[in-house]
PDB file of C-alpha atoms in Angstrom:
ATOM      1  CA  UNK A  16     -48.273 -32.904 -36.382  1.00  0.00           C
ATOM      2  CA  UNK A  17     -45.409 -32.968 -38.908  1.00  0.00           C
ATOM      3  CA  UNK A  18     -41.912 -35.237 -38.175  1.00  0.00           C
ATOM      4  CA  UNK A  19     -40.182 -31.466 -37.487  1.00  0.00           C
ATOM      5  CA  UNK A  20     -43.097 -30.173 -34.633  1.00  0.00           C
ATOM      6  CA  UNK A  21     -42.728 -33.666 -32.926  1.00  0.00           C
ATOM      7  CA  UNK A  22     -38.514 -33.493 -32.329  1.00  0.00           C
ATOM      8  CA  UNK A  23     -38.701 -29.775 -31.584  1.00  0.00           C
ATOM      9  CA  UNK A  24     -41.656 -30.580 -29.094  1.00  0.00           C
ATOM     10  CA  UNK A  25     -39.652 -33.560 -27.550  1.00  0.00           C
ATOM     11  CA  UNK A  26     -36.819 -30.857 -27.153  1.00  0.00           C
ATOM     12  CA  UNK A  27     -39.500 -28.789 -25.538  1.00  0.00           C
ATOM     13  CA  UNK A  28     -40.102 -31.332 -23.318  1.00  0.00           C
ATOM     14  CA  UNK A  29     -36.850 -32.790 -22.425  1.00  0.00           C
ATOM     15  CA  UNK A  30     -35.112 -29.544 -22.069  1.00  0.00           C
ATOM     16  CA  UNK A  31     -37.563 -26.718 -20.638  1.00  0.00           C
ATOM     17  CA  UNK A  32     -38.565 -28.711 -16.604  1.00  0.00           C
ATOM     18  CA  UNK A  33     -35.014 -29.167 -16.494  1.00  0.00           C
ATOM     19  CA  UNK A  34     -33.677 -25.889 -17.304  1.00  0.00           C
ATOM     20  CA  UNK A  35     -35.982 -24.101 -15.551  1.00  0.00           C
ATOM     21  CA  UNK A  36     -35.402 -26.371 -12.582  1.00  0.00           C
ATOM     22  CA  UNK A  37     -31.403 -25.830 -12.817  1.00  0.00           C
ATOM     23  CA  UNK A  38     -32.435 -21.880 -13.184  1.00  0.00           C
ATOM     24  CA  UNK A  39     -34.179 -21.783  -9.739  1.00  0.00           C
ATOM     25  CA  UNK A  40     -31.925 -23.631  -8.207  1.00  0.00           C
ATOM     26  CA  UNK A  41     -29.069 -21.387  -9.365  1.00  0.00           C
ATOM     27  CA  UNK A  42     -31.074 -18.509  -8.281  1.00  0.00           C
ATOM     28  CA  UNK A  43     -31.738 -20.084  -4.676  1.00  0.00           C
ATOM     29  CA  UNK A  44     -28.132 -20.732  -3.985  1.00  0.00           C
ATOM     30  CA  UNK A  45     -27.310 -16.903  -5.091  1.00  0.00           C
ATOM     31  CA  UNK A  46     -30.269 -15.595  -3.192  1.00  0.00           C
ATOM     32  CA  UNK A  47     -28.761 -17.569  -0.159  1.00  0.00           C
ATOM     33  CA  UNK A  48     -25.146 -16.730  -0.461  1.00  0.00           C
ATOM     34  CA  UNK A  49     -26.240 -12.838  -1.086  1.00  0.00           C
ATOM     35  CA  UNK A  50     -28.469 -13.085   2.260  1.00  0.00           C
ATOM     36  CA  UNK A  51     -28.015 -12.764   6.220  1.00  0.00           C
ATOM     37  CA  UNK A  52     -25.938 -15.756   6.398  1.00  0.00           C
ATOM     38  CA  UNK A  53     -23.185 -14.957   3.982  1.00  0.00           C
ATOM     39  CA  UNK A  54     -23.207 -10.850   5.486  1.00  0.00           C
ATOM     40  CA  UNK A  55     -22.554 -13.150   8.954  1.00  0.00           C
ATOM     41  CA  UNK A  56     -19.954 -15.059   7.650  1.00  0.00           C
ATOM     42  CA  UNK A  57     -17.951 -12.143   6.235  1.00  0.00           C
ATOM     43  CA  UNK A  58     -18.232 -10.303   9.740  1.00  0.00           C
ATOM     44  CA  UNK A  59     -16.895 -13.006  11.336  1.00  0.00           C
ATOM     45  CA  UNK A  60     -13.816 -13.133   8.733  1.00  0.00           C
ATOM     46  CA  UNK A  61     -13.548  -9.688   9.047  1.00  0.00           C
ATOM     47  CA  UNK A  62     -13.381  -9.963  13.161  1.00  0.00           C
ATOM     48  CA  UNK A  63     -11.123 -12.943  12.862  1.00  0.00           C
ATOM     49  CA  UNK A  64      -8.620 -10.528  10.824  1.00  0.00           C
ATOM     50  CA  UNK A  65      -8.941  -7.514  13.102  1.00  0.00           C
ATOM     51  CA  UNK A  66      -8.186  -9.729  16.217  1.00  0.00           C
ATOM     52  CA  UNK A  67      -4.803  -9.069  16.563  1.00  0.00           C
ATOM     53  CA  UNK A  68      -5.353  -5.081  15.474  1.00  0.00           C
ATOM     54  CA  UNK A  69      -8.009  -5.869  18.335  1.00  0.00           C
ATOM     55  CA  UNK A  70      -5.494  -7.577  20.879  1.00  0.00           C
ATOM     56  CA  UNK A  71      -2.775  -4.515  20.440  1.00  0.00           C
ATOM     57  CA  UNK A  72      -5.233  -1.886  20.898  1.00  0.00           C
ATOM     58  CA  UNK A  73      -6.818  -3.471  24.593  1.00  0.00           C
ATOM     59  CA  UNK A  74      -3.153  -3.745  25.394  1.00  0.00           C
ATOM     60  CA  UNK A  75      -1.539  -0.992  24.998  1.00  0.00           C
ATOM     61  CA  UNK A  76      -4.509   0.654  27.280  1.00  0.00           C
ATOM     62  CA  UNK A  77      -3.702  -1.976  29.907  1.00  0.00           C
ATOM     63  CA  UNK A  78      -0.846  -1.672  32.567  1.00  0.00           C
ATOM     64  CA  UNK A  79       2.271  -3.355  32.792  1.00  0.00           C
ATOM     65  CA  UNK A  80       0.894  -5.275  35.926  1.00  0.00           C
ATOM     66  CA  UNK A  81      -2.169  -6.415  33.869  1.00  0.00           C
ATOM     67  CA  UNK A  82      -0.142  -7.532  30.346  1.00  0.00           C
ATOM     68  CA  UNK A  83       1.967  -9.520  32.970  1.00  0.00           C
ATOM     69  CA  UNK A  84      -0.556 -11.198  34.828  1.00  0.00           C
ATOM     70  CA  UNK A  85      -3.095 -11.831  32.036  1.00  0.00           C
ATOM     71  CA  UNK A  86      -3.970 -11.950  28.480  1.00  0.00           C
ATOM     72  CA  UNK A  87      -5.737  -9.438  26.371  1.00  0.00           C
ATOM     73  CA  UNK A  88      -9.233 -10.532  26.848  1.00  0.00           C
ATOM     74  CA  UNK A  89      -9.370 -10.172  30.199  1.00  0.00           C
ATOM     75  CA  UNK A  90     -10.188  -6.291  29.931  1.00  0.00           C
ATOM     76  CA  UNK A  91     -13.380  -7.663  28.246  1.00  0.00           C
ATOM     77  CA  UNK A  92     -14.590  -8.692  31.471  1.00  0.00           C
ATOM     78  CA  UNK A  93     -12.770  -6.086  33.568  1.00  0.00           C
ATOM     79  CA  UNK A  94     -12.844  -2.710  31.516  1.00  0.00           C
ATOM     80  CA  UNK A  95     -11.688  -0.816  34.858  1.00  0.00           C
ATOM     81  CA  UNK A  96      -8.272  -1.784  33.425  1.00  0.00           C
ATOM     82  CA  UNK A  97      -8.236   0.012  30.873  1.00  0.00           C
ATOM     83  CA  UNK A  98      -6.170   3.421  31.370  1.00  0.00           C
ATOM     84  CA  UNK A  99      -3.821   6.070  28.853  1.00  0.00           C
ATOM     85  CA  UNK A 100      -1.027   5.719  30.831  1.00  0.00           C
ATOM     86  CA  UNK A 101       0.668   3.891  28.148  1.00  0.00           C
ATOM     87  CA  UNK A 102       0.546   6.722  25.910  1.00  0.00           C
ATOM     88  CA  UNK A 103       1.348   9.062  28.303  1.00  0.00           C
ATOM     89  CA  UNK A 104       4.516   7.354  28.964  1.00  0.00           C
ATOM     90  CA  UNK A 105       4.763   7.162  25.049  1.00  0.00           C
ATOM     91  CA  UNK A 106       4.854  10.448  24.815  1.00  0.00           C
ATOM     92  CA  UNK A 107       7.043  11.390  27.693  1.00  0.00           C
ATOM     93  CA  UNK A 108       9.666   9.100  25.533  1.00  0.00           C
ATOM     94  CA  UNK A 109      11.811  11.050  23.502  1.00  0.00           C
ATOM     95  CA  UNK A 110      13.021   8.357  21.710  1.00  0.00           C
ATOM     96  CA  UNK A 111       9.411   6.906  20.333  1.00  0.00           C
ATOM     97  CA  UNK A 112       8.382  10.358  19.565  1.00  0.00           C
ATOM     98  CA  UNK A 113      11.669  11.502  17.453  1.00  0.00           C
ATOM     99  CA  UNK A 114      11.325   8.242  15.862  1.00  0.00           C
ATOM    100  CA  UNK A 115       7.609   9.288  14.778  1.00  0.00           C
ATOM    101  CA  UNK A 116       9.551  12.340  13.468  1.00  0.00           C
ATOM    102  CA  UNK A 117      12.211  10.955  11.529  1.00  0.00           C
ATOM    103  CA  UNK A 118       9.878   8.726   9.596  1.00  0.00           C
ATOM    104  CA  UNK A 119       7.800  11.279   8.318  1.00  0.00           C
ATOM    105  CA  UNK A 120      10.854  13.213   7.328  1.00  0.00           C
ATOM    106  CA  UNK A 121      11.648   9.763   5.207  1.00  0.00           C
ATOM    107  CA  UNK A 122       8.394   8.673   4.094  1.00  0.00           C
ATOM    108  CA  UNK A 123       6.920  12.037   2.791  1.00  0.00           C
ATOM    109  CA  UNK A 124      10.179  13.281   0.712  1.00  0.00           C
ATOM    110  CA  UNK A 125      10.610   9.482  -0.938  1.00  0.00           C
ATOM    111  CA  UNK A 126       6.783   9.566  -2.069  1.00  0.00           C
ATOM    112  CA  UNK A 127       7.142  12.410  -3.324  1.00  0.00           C
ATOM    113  CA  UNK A 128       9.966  12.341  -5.347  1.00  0.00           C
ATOM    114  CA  UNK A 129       8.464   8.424  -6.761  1.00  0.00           C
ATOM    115  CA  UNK A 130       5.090  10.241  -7.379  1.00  0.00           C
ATOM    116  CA  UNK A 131       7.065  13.009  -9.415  1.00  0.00           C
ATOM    117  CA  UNK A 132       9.650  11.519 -11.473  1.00  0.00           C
ATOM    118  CA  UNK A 133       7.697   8.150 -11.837  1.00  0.00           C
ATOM    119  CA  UNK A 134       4.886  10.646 -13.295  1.00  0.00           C
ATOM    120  CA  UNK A 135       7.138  12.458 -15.451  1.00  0.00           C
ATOM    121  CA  UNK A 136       8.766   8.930 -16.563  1.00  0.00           C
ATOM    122  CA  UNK A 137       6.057   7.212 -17.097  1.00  0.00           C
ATOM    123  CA  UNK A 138       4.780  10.042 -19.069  1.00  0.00           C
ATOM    124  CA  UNK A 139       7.866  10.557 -21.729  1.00  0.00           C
ATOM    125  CA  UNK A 140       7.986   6.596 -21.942  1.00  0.00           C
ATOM    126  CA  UNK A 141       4.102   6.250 -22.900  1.00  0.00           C
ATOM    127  CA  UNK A 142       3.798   9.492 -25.545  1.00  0.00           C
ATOM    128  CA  UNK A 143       7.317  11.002 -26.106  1.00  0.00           C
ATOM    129  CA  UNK A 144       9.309   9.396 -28.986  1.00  0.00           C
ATOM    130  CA  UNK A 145      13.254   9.300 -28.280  1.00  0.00           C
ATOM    131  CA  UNK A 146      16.358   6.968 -29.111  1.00  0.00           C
ATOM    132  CA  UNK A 147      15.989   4.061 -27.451  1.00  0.00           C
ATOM    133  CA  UNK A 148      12.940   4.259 -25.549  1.00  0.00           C
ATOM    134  CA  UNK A 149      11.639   1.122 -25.850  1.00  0.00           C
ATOM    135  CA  UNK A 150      15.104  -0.314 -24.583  1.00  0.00           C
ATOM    136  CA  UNK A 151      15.071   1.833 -21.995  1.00  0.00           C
ATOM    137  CA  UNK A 152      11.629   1.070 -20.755  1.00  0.00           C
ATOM    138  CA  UNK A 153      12.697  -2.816 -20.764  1.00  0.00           C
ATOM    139  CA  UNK A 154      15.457  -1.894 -18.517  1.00  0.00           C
ATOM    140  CA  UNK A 155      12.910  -0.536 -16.443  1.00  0.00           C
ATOM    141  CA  UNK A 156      11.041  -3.451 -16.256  1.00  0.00           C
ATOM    142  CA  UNK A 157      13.955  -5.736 -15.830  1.00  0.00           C
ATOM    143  CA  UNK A 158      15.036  -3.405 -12.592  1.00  0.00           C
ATOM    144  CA  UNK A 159      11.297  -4.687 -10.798  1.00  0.00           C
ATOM    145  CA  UNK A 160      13.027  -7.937 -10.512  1.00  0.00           C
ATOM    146  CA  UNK A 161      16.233  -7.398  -8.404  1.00  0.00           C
ATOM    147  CA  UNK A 162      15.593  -7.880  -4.867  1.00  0.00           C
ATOM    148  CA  UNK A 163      16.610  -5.157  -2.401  1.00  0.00           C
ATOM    149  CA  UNK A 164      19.162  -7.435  -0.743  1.00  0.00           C
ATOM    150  CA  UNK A 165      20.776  -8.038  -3.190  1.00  0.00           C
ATOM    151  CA  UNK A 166      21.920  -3.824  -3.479  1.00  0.00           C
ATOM    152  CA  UNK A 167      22.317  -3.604   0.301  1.00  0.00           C
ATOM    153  CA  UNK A 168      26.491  -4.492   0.206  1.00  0.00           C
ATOM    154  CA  UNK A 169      27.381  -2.375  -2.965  1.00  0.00           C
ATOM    155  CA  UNK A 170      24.887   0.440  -1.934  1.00  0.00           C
ATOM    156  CA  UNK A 171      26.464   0.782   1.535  1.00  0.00           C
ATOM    157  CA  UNK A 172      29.824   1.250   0.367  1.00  0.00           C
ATOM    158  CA  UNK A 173      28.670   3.705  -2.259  1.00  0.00           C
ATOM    159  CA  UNK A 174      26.846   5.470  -0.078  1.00  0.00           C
ATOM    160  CA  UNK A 175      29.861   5.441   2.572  1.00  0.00           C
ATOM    161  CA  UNK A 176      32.031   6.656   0.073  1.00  0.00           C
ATOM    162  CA  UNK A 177      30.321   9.959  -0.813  1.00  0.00           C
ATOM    163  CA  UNK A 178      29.035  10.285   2.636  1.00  0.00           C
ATOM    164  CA  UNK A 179      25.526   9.972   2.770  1.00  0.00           C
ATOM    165  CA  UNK A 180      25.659   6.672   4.929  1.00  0.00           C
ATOM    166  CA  UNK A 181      23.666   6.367   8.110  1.00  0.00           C
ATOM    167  CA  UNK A 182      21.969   9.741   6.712  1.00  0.00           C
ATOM    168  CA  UNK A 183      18.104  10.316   6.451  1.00  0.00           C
ATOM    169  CA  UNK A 184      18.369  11.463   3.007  1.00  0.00           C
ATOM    170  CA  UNK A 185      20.655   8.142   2.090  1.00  0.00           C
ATOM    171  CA  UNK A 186      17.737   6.346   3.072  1.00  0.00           C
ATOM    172  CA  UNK A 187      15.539   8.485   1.136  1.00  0.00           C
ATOM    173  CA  UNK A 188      17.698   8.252  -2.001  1.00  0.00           C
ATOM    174  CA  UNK A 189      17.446   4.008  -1.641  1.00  0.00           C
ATOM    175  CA  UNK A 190      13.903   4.187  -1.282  1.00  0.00           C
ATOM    176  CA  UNK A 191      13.492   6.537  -4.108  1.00  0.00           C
ATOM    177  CA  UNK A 192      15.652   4.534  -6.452  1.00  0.00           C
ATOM    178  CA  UNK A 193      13.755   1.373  -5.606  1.00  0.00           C
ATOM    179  CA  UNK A 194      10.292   2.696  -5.696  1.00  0.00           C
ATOM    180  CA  UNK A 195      11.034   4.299  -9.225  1.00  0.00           C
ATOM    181  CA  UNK A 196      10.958   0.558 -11.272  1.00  0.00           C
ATOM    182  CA  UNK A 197       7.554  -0.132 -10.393  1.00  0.00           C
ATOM    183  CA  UNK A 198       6.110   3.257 -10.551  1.00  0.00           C
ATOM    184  CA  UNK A 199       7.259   4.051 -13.789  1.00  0.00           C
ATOM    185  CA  UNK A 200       6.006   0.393 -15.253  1.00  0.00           C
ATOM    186  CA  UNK A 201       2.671   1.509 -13.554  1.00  0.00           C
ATOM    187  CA  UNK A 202       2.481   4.961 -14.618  1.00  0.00           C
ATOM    188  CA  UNK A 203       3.501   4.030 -18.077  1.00  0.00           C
ATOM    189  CA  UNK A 204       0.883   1.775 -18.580  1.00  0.00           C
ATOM    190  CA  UNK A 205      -1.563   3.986 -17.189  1.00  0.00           C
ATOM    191  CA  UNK A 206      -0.591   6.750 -19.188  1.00  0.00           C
ATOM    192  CA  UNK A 207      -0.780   5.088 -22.442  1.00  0.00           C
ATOM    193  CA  UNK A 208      -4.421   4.343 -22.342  1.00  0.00           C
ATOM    194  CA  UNK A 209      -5.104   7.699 -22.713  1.00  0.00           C
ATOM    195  CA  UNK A 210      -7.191   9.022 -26.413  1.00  0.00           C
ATOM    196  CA  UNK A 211      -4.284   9.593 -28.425  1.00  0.00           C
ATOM    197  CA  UNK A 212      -6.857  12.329 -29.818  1.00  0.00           C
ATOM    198  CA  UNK A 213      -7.462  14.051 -26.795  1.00  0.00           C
ATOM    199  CA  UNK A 214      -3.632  14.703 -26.540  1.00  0.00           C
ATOM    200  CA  UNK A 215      -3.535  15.763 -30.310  1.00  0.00           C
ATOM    201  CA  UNK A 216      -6.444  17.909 -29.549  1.00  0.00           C
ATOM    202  CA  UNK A 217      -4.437  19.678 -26.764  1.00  0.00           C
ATOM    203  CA  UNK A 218      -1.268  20.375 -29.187  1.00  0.00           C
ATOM    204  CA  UNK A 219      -3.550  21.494 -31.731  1.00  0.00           C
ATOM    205  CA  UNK A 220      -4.956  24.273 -28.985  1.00  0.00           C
ATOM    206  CA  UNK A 221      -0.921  25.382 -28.347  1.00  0.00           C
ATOM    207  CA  UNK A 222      -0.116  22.817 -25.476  1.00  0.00           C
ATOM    208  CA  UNK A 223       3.416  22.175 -25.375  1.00  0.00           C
ATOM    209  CA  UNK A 224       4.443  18.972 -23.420  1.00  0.00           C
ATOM    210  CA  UNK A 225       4.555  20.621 -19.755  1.00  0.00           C
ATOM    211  CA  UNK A 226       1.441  21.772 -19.925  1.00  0.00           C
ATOM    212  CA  UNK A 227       0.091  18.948 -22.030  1.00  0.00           C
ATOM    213  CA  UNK A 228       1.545  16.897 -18.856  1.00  0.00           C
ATOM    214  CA  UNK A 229       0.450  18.919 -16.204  1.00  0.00           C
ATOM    215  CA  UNK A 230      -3.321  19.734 -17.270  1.00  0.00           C
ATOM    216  CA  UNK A 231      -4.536  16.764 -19.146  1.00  0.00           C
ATOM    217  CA  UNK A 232      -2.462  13.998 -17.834  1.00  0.00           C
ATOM    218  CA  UNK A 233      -2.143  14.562 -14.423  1.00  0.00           C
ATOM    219  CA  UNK A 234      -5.961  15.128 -13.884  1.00  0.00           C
ATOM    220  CA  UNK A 235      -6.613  11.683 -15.637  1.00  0.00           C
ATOM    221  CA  UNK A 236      -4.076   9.731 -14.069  1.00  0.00           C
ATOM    222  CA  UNK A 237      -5.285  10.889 -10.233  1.00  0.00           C
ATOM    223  CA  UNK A 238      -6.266   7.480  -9.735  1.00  0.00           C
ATOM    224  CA  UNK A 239      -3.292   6.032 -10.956  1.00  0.00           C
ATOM    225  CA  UNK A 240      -0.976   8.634  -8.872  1.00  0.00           C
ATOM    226  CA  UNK A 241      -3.118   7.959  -5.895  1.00  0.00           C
ATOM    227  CA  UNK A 242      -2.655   4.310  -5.820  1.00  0.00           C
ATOM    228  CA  UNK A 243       1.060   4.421  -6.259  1.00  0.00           C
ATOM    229  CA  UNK A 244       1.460   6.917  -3.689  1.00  0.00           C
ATOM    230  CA  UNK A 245       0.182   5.139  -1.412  1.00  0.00           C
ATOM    231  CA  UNK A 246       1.925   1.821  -2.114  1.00  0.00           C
ATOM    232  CA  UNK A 247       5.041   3.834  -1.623  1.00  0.00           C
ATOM    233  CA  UNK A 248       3.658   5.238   1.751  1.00  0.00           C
ATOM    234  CA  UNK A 249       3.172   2.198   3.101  1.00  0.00           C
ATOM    235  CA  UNK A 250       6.054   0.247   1.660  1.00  0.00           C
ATOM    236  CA  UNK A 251       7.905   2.984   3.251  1.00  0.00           C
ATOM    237  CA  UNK A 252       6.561   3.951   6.575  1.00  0.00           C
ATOM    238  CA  UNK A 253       6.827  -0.149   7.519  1.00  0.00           C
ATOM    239  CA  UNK A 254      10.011  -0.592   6.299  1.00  0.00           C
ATOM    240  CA  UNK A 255      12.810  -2.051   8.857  1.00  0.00           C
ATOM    241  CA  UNK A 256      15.456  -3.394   7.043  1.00  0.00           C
ATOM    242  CA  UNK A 257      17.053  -0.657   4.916  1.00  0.00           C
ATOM    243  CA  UNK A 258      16.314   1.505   8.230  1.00  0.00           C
ATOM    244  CA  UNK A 259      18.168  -0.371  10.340  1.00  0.00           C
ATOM    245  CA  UNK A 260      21.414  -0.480   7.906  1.00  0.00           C
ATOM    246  CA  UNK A 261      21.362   3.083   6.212  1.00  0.00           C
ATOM    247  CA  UNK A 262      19.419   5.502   8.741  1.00  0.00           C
ATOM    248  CA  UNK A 263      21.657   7.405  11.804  1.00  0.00           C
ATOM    249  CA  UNK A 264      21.430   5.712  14.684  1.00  0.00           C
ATOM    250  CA  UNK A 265      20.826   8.908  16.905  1.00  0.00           C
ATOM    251  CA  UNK A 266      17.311   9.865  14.614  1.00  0.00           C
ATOM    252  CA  UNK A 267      16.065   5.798  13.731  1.00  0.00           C
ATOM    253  CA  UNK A 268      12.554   5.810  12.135  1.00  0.00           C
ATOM    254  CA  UNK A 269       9.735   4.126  14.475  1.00  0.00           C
ATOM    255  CA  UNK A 270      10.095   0.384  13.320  1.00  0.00           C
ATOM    256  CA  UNK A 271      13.995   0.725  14.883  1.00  0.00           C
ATOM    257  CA  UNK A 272      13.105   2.768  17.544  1.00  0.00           C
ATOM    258  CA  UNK A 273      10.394   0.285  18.881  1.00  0.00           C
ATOM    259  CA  UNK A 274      13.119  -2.864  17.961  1.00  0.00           C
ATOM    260  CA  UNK A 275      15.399  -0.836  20.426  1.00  0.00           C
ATOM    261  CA  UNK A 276      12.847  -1.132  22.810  1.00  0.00           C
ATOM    262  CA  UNK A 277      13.112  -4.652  23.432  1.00  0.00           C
ATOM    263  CA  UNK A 278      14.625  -5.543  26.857  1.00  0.00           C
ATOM    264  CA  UNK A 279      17.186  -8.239  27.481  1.00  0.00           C
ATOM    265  CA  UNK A 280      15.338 -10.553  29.342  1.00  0.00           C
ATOM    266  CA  UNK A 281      11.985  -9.294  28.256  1.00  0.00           C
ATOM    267  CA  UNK A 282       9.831  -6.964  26.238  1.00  0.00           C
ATOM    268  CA  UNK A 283       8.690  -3.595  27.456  1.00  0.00           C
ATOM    269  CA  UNK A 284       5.379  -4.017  26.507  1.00  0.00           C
ATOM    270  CA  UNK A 285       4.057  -0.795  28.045  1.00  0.00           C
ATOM    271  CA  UNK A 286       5.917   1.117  25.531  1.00  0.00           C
ATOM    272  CA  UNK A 287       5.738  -1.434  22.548  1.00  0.00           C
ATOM    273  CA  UNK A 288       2.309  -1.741  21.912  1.00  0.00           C
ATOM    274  CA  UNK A 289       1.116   1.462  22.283  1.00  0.00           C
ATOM    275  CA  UNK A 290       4.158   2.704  19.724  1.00  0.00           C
ATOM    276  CA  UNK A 291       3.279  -0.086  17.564  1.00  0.00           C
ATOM    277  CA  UNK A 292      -0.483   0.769  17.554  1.00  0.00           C
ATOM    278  CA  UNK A 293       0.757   4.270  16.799  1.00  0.00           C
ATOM    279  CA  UNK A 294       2.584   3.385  14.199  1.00  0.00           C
ATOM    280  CA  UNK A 295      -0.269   1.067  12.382  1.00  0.00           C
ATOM    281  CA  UNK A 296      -3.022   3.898  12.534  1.00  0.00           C
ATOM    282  CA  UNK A 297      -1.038   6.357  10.482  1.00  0.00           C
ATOM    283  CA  UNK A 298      -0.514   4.507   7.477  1.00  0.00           C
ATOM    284  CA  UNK A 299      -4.187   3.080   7.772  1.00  0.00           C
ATOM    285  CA  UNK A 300      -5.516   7.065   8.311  1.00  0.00           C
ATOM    286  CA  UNK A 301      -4.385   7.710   5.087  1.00  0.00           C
ATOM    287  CA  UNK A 302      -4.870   4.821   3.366  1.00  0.00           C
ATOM    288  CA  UNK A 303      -8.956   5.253   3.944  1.00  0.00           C
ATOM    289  CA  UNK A 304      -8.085   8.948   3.386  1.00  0.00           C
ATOM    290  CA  UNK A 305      -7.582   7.931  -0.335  1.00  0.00           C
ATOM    291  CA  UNK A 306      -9.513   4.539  -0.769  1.00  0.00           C
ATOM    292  CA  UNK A 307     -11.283   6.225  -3.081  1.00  0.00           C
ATOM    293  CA  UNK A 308      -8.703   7.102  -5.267  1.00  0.00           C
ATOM    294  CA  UNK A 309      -6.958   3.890  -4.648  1.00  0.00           C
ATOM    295  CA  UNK A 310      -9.843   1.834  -5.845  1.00  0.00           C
ATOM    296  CA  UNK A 311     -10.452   3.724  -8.722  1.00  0.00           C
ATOM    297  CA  UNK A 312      -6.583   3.121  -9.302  1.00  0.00           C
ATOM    298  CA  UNK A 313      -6.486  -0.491  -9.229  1.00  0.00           C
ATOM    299  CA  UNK A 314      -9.800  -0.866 -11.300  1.00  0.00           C
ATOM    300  CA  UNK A 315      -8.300   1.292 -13.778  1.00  0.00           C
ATOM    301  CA  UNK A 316      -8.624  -0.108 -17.359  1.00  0.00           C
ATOM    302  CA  UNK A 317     -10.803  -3.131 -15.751  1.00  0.00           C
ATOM    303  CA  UNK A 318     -13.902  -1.405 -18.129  1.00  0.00           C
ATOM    304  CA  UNK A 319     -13.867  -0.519 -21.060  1.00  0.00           C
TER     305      UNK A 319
END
């Protein structure tokens, strides 16, 4: 055996137990963690997180009486508790059910117009050359970074002064403005990843920018769209605090209405819970109406 066998077969030997020992090990430990125990584990994170989704649902179908004199969990050993009275009370209160009203007449006319002019926005700033663009899109950016307290003072008396204060559509207009910023940085982005020659294709064919825009964009950027309208949505439909300063008093959205329902001395529970369940399944219905989409949106540009 020459000097150059003997190293490489000392390698051999030094290297090739080991390595295949570190292998199997490595492939034990993922074999475990990919097994019954970690599937376990995760379902009893995922129950840990539901609880309190858990806890508002088993009260709002128990009584007044019953919240009062015990907690939650007791209906898991006494399921004759449980009764739709709540919700038939919920119902039967105007105020809860105008509420659900008014915030669908906010939330669905402030996604769309974010889901529209972000679109268009994002769409001029990612393939339309004009004076200033990149400027402008910096601006943009910039605007992601000022907190919505800090407009609530200067907003208020702008809005007071042309009359759209304690309107629904002044609150539609804030959440519009302040949904734009982010949508058009995401849309942008989105946008530009696009084959430049699949656009130059299109204007070849005739396509002017509209329908350059509306048929080979808008189709590719579903994801995208998707995602951001249902950021909005939610951002939206669970907002409070610009509610509670610009919307009318007489038509408040549901997180007002149920704040209004909070006694003196006490919480009316009977109405609470089953409005605040009410008001979590909505937003949830639709976002696992798109969680498609929305996945596809946020793992956008992740592979190449």
């Amino acid at each position: 055996m020459t000097t150059t066998e003997a190293v490489q077969a000392k390698k051999v030997s030094r290297t090739g137990p080991a390595a295949k020992t570190e292998q199997s090990l490595g492939a034990r430990i993922a074999a475990r963690a990919g097994g019954g125990a970690m599937r376990v584990f995760l379902v009893l994170v995922a129950l840990f997180w539901l609880m309190p989704t858990i806890g508002l649902l088993l009260s709002s179908l128990r009584g007044p009486e019953d919240i009062a004199a015990s907690g939650w969990w007791k209906v898991l050993t006494a399921p004759s508790e449980l009764t739709f009275d709540n919700y038939q009370r919920l119902l039967d209160n105007s105020t809860i059910t105008d509420s659900l009203f008014s915030t669908v007449m906010i939330t669905v006319p402030s996604t769309f117009l974010v889901v529209v002019v972000g679109s268009l926005a994002g769409y001029a700033f990612a393939w339309m050359e004009f004076p200033g663009r990149d400027w402008w899109f910096l601006l943009v950016v910039g605007l992601l970074v000022v907190p919505v307290q800090v407009a609530l003072i200067p907003v208020s008396e702008l809005f007071g002064t042309i009359g759209i204060f304690e309107t629904t559509f002044g609150v539609i207009m804030f959440h519009t403005a302040f949904g734009l910023p982010f949508a058009i940085f995401l849309l942008r982005n989105f946008f530009a990843e696009i084959p430049r020659e699949l656009l130059e294709a299109a204007r070849l064919d005739g396509a002017g920018e509209i329908r350059l825009f509306t048929r080979v964009v808008m189709p590719l950027g579903g994801p995208a769209i998707a995602s951001l309208g249902i950021f909005q949505f939610l951002w939206v439909w669970n907002d409070m605090l610009v509610a509670l300063i610009f919307a009318d008093s007489e038509s408040p959205p549901i997180t007002v209405a149920l704040q209004q329902q909070v006694r003196q001395f006490g919480n009316n529970i009977d109405v609470l819970a089953p409005g605040a369940f009410v008001s979590m399944v909505i937003p949830l219905a639709v976002f696992f109406a798109f969680q498609r989409q929305f996945v596809s949106g946020v793992m956008a540009g992740a592979v190449k």
